[in-house]
CSV table of C-alpha atoms in Angstrom, one decimal:
chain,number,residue,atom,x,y,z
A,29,UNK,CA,0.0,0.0,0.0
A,30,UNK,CA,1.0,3.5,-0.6
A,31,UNK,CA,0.7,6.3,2.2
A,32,UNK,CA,-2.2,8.0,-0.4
A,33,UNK,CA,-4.1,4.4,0.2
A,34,UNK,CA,-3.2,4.7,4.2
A,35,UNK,CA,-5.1,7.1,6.9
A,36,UNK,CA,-5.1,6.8,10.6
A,37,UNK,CA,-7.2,6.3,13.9
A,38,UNK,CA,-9.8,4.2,12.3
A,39,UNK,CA,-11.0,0.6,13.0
A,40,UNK,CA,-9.8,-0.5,9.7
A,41,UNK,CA,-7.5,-3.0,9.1
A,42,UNK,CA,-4.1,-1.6,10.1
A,43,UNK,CA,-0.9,-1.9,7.0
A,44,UNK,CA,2.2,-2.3,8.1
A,45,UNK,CA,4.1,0.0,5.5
A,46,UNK,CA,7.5,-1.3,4.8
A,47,UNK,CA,9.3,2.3,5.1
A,48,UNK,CA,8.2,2.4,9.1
A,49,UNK,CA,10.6,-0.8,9.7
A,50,UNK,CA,13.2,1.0,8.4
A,51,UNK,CA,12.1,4.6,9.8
A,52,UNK,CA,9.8,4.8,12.7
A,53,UNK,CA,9.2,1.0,14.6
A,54,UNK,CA,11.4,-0.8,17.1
A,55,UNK,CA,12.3,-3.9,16.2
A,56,UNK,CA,10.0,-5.2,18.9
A,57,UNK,CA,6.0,-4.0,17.8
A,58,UNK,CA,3.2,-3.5,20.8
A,59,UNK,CA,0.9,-1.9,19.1
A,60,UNK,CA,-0.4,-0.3,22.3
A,61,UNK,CA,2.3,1.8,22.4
A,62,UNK,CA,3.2,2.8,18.4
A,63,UNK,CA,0.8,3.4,16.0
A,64,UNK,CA,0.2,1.6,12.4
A,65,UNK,CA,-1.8,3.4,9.7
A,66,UNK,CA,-5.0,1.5,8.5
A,67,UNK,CA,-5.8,0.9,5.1
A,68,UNK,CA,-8.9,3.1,3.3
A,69,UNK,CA,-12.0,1.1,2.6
A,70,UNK,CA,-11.6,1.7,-1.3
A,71,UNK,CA,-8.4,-0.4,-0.9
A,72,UNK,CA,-9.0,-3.1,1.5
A,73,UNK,CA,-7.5,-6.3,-0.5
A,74,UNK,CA,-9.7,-9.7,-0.8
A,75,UNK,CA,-7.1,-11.7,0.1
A,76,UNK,CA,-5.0,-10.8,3.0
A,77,UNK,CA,-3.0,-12.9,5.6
A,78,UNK,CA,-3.7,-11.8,9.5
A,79,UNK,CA,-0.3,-11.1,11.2
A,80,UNK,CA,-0.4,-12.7,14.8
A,81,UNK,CA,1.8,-11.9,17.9
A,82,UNK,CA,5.3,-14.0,17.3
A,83,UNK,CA,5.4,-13.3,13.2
A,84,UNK,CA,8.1,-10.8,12.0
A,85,UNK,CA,8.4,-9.0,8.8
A,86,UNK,CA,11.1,-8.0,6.6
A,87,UNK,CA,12.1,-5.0,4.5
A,88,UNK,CA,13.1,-6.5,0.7
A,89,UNK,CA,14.7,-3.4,0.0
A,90,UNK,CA,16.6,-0.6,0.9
A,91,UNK,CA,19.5,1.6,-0.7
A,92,UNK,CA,21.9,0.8,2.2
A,93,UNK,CA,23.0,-3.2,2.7
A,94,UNK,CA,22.9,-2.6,6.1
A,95,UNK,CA,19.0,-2.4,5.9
A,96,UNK,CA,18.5,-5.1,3.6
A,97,UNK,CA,16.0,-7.3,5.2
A,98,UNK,CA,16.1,-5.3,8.4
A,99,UNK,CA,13.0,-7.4,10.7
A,100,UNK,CA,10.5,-6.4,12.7
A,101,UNK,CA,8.4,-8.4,15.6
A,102,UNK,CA,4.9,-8.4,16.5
A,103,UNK,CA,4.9,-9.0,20.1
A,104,UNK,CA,1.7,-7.8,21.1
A,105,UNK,CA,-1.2,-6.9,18.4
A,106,UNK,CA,-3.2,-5.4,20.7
A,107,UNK,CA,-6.5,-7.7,19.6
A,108,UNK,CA,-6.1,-5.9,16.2
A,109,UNK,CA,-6.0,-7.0,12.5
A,110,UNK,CA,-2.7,-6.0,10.8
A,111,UNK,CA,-1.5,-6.8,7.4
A,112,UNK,CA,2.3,-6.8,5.9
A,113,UNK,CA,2.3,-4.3,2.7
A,114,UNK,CA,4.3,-4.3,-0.1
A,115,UNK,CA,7.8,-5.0,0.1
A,116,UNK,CA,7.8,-7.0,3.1
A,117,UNK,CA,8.3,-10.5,3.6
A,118,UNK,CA,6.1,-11.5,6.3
A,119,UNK,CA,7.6,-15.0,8.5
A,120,UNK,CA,5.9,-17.3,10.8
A,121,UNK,CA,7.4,-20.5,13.0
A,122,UNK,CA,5.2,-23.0,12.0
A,123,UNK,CA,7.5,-25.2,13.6
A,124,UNK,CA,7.1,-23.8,16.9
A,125,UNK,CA,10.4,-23.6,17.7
A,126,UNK,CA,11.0,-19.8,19.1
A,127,UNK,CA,8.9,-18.3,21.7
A,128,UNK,CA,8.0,-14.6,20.9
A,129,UNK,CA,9.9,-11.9,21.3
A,130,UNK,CA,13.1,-14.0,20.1
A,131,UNK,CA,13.0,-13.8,16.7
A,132,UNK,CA,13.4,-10.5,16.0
A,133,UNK,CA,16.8,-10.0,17.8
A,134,UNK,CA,18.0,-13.4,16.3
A,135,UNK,CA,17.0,-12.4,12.5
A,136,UNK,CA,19.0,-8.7,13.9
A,137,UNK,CA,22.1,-10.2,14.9
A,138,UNK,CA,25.1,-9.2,13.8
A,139,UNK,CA,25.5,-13.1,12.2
A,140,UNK,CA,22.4,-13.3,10.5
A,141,UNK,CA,22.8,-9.5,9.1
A,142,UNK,CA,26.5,-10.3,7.4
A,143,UNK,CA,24.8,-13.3,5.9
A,144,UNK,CA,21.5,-11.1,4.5
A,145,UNK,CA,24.3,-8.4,2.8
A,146,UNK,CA,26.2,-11.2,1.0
A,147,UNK,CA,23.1,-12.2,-0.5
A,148,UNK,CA,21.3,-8.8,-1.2
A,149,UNK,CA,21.2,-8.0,-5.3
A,150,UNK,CA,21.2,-4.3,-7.1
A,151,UNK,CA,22.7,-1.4,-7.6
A,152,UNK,CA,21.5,1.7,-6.3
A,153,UNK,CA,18.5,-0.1,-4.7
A,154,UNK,CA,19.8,-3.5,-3.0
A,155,UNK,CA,16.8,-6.2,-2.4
A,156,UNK,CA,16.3,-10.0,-1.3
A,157,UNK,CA,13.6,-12.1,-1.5
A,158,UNK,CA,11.6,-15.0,0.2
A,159,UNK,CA,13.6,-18.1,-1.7
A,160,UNK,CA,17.1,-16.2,-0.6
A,161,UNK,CA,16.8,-17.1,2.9
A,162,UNK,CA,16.7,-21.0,1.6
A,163,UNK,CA,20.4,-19.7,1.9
A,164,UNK,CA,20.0,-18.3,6.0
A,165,UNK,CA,20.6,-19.4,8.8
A,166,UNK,CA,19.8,-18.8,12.9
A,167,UNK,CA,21.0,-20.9,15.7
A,168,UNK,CA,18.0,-21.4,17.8
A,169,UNK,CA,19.1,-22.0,21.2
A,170,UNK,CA,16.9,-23.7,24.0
A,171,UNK,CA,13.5,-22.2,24.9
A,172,UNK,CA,14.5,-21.0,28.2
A,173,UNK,CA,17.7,-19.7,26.8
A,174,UNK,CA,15.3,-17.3,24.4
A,175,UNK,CA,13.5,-16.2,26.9
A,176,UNK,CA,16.7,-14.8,28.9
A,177,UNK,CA,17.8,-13.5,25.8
A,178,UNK,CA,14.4,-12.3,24.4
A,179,UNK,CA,14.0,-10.4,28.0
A,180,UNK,CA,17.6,-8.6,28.6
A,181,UNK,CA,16.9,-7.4,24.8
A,182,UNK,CA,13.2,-6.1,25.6
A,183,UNK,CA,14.5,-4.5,28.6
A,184,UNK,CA,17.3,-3.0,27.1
A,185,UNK,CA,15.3,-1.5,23.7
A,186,UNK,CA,13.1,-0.1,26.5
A,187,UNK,CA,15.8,1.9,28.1
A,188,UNK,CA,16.9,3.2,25.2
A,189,UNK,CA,13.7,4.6,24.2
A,190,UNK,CA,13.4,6.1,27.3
A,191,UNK,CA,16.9,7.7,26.9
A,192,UNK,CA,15.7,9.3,23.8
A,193,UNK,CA,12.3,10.5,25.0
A,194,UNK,CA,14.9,12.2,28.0
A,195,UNK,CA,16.9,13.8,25.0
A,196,UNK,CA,13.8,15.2,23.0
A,197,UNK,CA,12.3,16.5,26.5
A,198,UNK,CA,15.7,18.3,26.9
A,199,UNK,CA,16.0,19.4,23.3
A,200,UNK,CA,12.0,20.8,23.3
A,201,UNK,CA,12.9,22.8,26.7
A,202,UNK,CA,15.4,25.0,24.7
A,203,UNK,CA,13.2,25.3,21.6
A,204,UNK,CA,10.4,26.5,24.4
A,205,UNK,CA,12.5,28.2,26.5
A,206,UNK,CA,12.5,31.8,24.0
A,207,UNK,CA,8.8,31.4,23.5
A,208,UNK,CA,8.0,30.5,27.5
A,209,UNK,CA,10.6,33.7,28.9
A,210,UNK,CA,8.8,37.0,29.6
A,211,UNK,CA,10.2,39.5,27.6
A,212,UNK,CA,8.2,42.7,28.5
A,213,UNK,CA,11.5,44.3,29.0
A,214,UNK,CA,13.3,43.1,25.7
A,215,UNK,CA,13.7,45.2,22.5
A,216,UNK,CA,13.8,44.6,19.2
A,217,UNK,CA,17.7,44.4,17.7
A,218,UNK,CA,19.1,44.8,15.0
A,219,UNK,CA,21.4,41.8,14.2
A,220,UNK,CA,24.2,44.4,12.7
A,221,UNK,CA,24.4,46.2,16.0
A,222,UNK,CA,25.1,42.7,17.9
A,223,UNK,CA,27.3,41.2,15.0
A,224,UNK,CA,29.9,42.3,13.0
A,225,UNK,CA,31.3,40.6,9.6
A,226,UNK,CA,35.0,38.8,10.6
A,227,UNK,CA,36.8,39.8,7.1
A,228,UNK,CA,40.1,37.6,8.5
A,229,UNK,CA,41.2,35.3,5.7
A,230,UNK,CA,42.7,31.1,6.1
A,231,UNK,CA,46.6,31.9,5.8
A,232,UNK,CA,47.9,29.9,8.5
A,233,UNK,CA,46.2,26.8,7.0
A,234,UNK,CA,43.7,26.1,9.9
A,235,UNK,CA,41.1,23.1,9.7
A,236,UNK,CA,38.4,23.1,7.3
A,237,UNK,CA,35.1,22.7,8.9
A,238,UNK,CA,31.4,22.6,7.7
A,239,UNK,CA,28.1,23.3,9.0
A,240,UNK,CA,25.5,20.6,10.0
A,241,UNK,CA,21.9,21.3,11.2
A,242,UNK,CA,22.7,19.2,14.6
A,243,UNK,CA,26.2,19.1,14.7
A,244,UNK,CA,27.2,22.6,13.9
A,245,UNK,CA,30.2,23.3,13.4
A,246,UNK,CA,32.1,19.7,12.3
A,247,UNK,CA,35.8,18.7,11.0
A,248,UNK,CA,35.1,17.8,7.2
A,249,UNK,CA,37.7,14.5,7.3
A,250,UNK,CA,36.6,13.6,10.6
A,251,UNK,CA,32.6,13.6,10.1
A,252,UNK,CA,32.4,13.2,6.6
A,253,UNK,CA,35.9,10.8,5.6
A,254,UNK,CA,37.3,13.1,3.3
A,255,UNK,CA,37.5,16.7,3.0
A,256,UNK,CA,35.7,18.6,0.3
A,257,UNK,CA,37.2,21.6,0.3
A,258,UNK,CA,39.7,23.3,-2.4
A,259,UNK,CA,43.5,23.0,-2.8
A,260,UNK,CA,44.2,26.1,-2.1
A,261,UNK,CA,42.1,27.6,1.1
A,262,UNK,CA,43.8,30.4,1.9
A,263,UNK,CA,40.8,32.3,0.6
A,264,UNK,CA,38.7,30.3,2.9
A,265,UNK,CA,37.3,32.4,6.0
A,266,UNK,CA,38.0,31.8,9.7
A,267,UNK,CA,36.3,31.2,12.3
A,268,UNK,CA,37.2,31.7,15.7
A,269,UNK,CA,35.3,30.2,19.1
A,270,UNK,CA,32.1,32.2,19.8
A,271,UNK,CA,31.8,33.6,16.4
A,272,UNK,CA,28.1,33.4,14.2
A,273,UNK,CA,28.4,31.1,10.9
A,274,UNK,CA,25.8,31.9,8.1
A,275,UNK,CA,25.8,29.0,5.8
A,276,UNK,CA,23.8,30.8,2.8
A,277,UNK,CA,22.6,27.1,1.4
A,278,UNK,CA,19.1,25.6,1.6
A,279,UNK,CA,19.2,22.3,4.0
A,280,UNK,CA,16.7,20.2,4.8
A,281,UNK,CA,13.8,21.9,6.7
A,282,UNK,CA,16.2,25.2,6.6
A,283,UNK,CA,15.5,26.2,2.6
A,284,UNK,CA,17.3,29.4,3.4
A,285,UNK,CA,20.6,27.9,5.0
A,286,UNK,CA,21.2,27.4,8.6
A,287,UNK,CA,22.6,29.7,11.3
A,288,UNK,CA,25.3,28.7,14.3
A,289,UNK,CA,27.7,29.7,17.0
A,290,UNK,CA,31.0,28.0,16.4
A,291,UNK,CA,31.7,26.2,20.0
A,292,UNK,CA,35.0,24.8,18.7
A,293,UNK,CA,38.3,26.3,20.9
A,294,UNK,CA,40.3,26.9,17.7
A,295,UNK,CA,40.2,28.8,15.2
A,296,UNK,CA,39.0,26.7,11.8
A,297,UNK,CA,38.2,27.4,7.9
A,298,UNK,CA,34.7,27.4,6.4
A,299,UNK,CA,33.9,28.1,2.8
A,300,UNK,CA,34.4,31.7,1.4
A,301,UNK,CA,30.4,31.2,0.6
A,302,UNK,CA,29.3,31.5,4.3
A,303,UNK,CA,29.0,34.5,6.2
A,304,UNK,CA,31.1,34.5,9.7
A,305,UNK,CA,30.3,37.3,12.3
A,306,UNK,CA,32.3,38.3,15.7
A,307,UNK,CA,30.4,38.9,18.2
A,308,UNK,CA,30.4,41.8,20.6
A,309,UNK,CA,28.6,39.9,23.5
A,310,UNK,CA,28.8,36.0,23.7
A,311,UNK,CA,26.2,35.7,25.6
A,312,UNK,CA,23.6,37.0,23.4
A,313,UNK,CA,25.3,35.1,20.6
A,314,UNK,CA,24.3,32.2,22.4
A,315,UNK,CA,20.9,33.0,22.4
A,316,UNK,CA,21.0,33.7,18.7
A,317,UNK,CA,22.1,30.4,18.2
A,318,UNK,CA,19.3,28.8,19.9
A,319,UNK,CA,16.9,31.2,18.3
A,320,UNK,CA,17.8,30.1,14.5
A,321,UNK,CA,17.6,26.0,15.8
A,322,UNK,CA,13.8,26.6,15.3
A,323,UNK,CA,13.1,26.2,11.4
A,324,UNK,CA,10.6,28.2,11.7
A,325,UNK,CA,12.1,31.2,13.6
A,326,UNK,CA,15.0,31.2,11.1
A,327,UNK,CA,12.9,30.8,7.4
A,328,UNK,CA,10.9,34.0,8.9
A,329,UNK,CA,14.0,35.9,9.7
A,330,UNK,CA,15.5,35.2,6.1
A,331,UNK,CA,12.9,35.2,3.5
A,332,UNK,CA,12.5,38.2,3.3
A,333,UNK,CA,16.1,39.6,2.8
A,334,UNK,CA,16.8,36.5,0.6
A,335,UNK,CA,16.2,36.2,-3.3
A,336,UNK,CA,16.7,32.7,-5.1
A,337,UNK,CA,18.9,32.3,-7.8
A,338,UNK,CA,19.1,29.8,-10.7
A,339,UNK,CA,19.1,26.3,-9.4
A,340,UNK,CA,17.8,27.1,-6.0
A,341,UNK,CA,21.1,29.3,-5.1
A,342,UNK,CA,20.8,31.8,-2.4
A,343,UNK,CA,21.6,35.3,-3.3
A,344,UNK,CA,22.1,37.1,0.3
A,345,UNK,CA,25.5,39.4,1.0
A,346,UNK,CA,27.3,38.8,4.3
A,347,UNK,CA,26.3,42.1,5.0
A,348,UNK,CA,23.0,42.0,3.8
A,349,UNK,CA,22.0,39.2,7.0
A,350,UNK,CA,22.2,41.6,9.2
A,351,UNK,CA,20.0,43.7,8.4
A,352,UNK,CA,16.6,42.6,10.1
A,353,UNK,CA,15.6,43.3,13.8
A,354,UNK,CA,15.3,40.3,16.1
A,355,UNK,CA,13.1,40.5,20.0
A,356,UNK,CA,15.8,40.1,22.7
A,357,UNK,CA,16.8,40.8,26.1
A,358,UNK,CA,18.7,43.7,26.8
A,359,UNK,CA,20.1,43.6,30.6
A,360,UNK,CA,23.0,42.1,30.6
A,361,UNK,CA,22.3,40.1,33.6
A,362,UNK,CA,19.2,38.5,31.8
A,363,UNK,CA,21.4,37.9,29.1
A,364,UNK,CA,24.0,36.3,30.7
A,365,UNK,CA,21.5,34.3,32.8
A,366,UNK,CA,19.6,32.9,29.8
A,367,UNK,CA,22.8,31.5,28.0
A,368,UNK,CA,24.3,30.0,31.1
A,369,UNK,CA,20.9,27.9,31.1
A,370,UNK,CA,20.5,26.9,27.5
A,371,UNK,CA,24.9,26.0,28.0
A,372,UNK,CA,23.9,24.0,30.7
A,373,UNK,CA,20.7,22.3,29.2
A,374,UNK,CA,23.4,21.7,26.0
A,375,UNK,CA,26.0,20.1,28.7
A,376,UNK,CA,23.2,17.7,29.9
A,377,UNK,CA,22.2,16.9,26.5
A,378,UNK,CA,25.7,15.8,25.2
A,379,UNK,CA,26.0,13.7,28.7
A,380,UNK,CA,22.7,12.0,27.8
A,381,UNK,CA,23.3,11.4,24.4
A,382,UNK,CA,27.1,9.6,25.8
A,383,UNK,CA,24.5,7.3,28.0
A,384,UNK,CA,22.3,6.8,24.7
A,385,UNK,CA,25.0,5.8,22.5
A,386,UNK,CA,26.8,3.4,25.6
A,387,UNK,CA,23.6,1.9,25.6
A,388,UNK,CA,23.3,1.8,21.6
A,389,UNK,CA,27.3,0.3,21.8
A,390,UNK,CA,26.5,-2.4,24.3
A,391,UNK,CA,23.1,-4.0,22.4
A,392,UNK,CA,25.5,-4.4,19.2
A,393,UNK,CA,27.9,-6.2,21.4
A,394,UNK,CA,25.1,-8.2,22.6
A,395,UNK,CA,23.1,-8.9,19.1
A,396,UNK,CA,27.2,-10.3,17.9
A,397,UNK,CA,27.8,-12.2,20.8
A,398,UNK,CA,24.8,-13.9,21.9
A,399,UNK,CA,23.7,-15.0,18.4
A,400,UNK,CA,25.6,-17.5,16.3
């Protein structure tokens, strides 16, 4: 089924669409606690096969190997009808030789995975189907060994999710935090009276960095392998700790490029294309920062100063992206206090998202290890 054949909250039969196992579902389904769409009534098929609690489901295809057949569990239903769409291969133990909850770590192991990307077929789009996994194999370990394994797993998955619902809580605090501060005493600022362009050029050779929308301000060869950048960058411009970066390039939900403070200690390159700005308070640069992480905050700011060129290029001057007036605090001991805040909430962040991916670290160990 297509999403256009797909709504929700109805008591329809529900579809499980192949792109939520690899976006969207643990591996693990209770239907109590995600949601499946349901199919229209136009589109209901005549023949369908009911999924029941201990069946899994793969993917066929993906454009990574890695995702190739990448599995899903039904572990709880929910007393509900649910179907596999299209390019999914939906598996039952007819057998009886698993207990549920088992399966879908077993068919995620790290064994079972280097088998599936030997086997997957194509190019840009790779793809298996049922008759390859004549070729697969599981070791299926006693009954009361699966349901240790099936239980540490469960348990684990389950403190993961809560250590992500901890990092969006955290992250949602500083996108409220602007919107939830009284600010009967701020004034609206212009950004060229806060900011001033950095015209410093790269001759001592420094780093080349780019701009991501969660990283900010990342080493090219160390994020990204390789570095992109030309031969020759001493024409590049630097960037020194605290300073504004104005990437000028549409990204994602950001069509009129993104906005950050640079947080590295040294000084680093970034293309001659993006705008770089010293700041005369680093407090209220801070605040800036967190102000243009909304999408919505920063397309209002720039629309209007921006034009679009031919193929979807920006045409803004350095300059020119100062020029608008933003709401903001004006004593400097409400200033200060705000960024300390929004620095701390960052600090806590990074140490949650350490635990996350300790947590993320130790299930891999576990899926190579326990499985064979």
């Amino acid at each position: 089924m297509s999403w256009e054949q797909l709504e929700f909250e109805t008591d329809n039969i529900h579809n499980l669409h192949y792109g939520l196992i690899h976006k969207g579902l643990p591996t693990q389904i209770e239907l109590g606690k995600c949601t499946l769409p349901n199919i229209k009534d136009e589109f209901i098929p005549n023949k369908y096969t009911i999924c029941k609690e201990g069946d899994i489901a793969f993917a066929d295809a993906s454009e990574d190997t890695n995702d190739v057949a990448k599995v899903v569990e039904f572990l709880n239903c929910n007393n509900k009808s649910i179907v596999c769409g299209l390019h999914t291969i939906h598996g039952r133990d007819k057998k009886h030789l698993t207990i549920k909850g088992f399966k879908g770590y077993a068919f995620s192991s790290i064994p079972f995975r280097n088998q599936v990307r030997r086997l997957a077929q194509g190019t840009k789009i790779y793809s298996i189907n049922s008759k390859n996994f004549d070729e697969l194999y599981i070791g299926i370990p006693s009954k009361e060994e699966q349901a240790k394994i099936a239980h540490l797993l469960i348990l684990l998955d389950e403190r993961i999710a809560t250590q992500n619902k901890i990092i969006e809580k955290l992250e949602s605090l500083i996108k409220g935090l602007y919107s939830a501060t009284k600010r009967d005493h701020w004034r609206m600022q212009y950004l060229r009276d806060i900011l001033e362009q950095r015209k410093e050029f790269n001759t001592q050779n420094y780093f080349v960095f780019s701009v991501a929308v969660k990283e900010g301000l990342i080493n090219q060869i160390e994020h990204m392998g390789r570095s992109f950048a030309a031969k020759d960058t001493r024409h590049y411009n630097v960037v020194k700790y605290g300073d504004i970066v104005y990437t000028k390039s549409p990204t994602g939900n950001f069509p009129y490029g993104i906005v950050k403070q640079s947080f590295t200690n040294i000084p680093v390159a970034v293309s001659p294309l993006y705008g770089v700005y010293k700041s005369k308070n680093l407090h209220l640069s801070n605040i800036l920062h967190h102000y243009f992480l909304s999408p919505i905050k920063a397309n209002n700011y720039l629309h209007s100063l921006i034009q679009k060129g031919a193929k979807n290029t920006i045409n803004i001057t350095s300059q020119h992206f100062l020029e608008k007036a933003i709401l903001l605090p004006v004593d400097k001991s409400e200033i200060q206090t705000i960024s300390l805040l929004l620095t701390t909430i960052n600090k806590k962040i990074g140490f949650e998202k350490e635990v996350l991916k300790k947590m993320q670290i130790q299930k891999v160990f576990l899926l190579q290890q326990m499985f064979i």
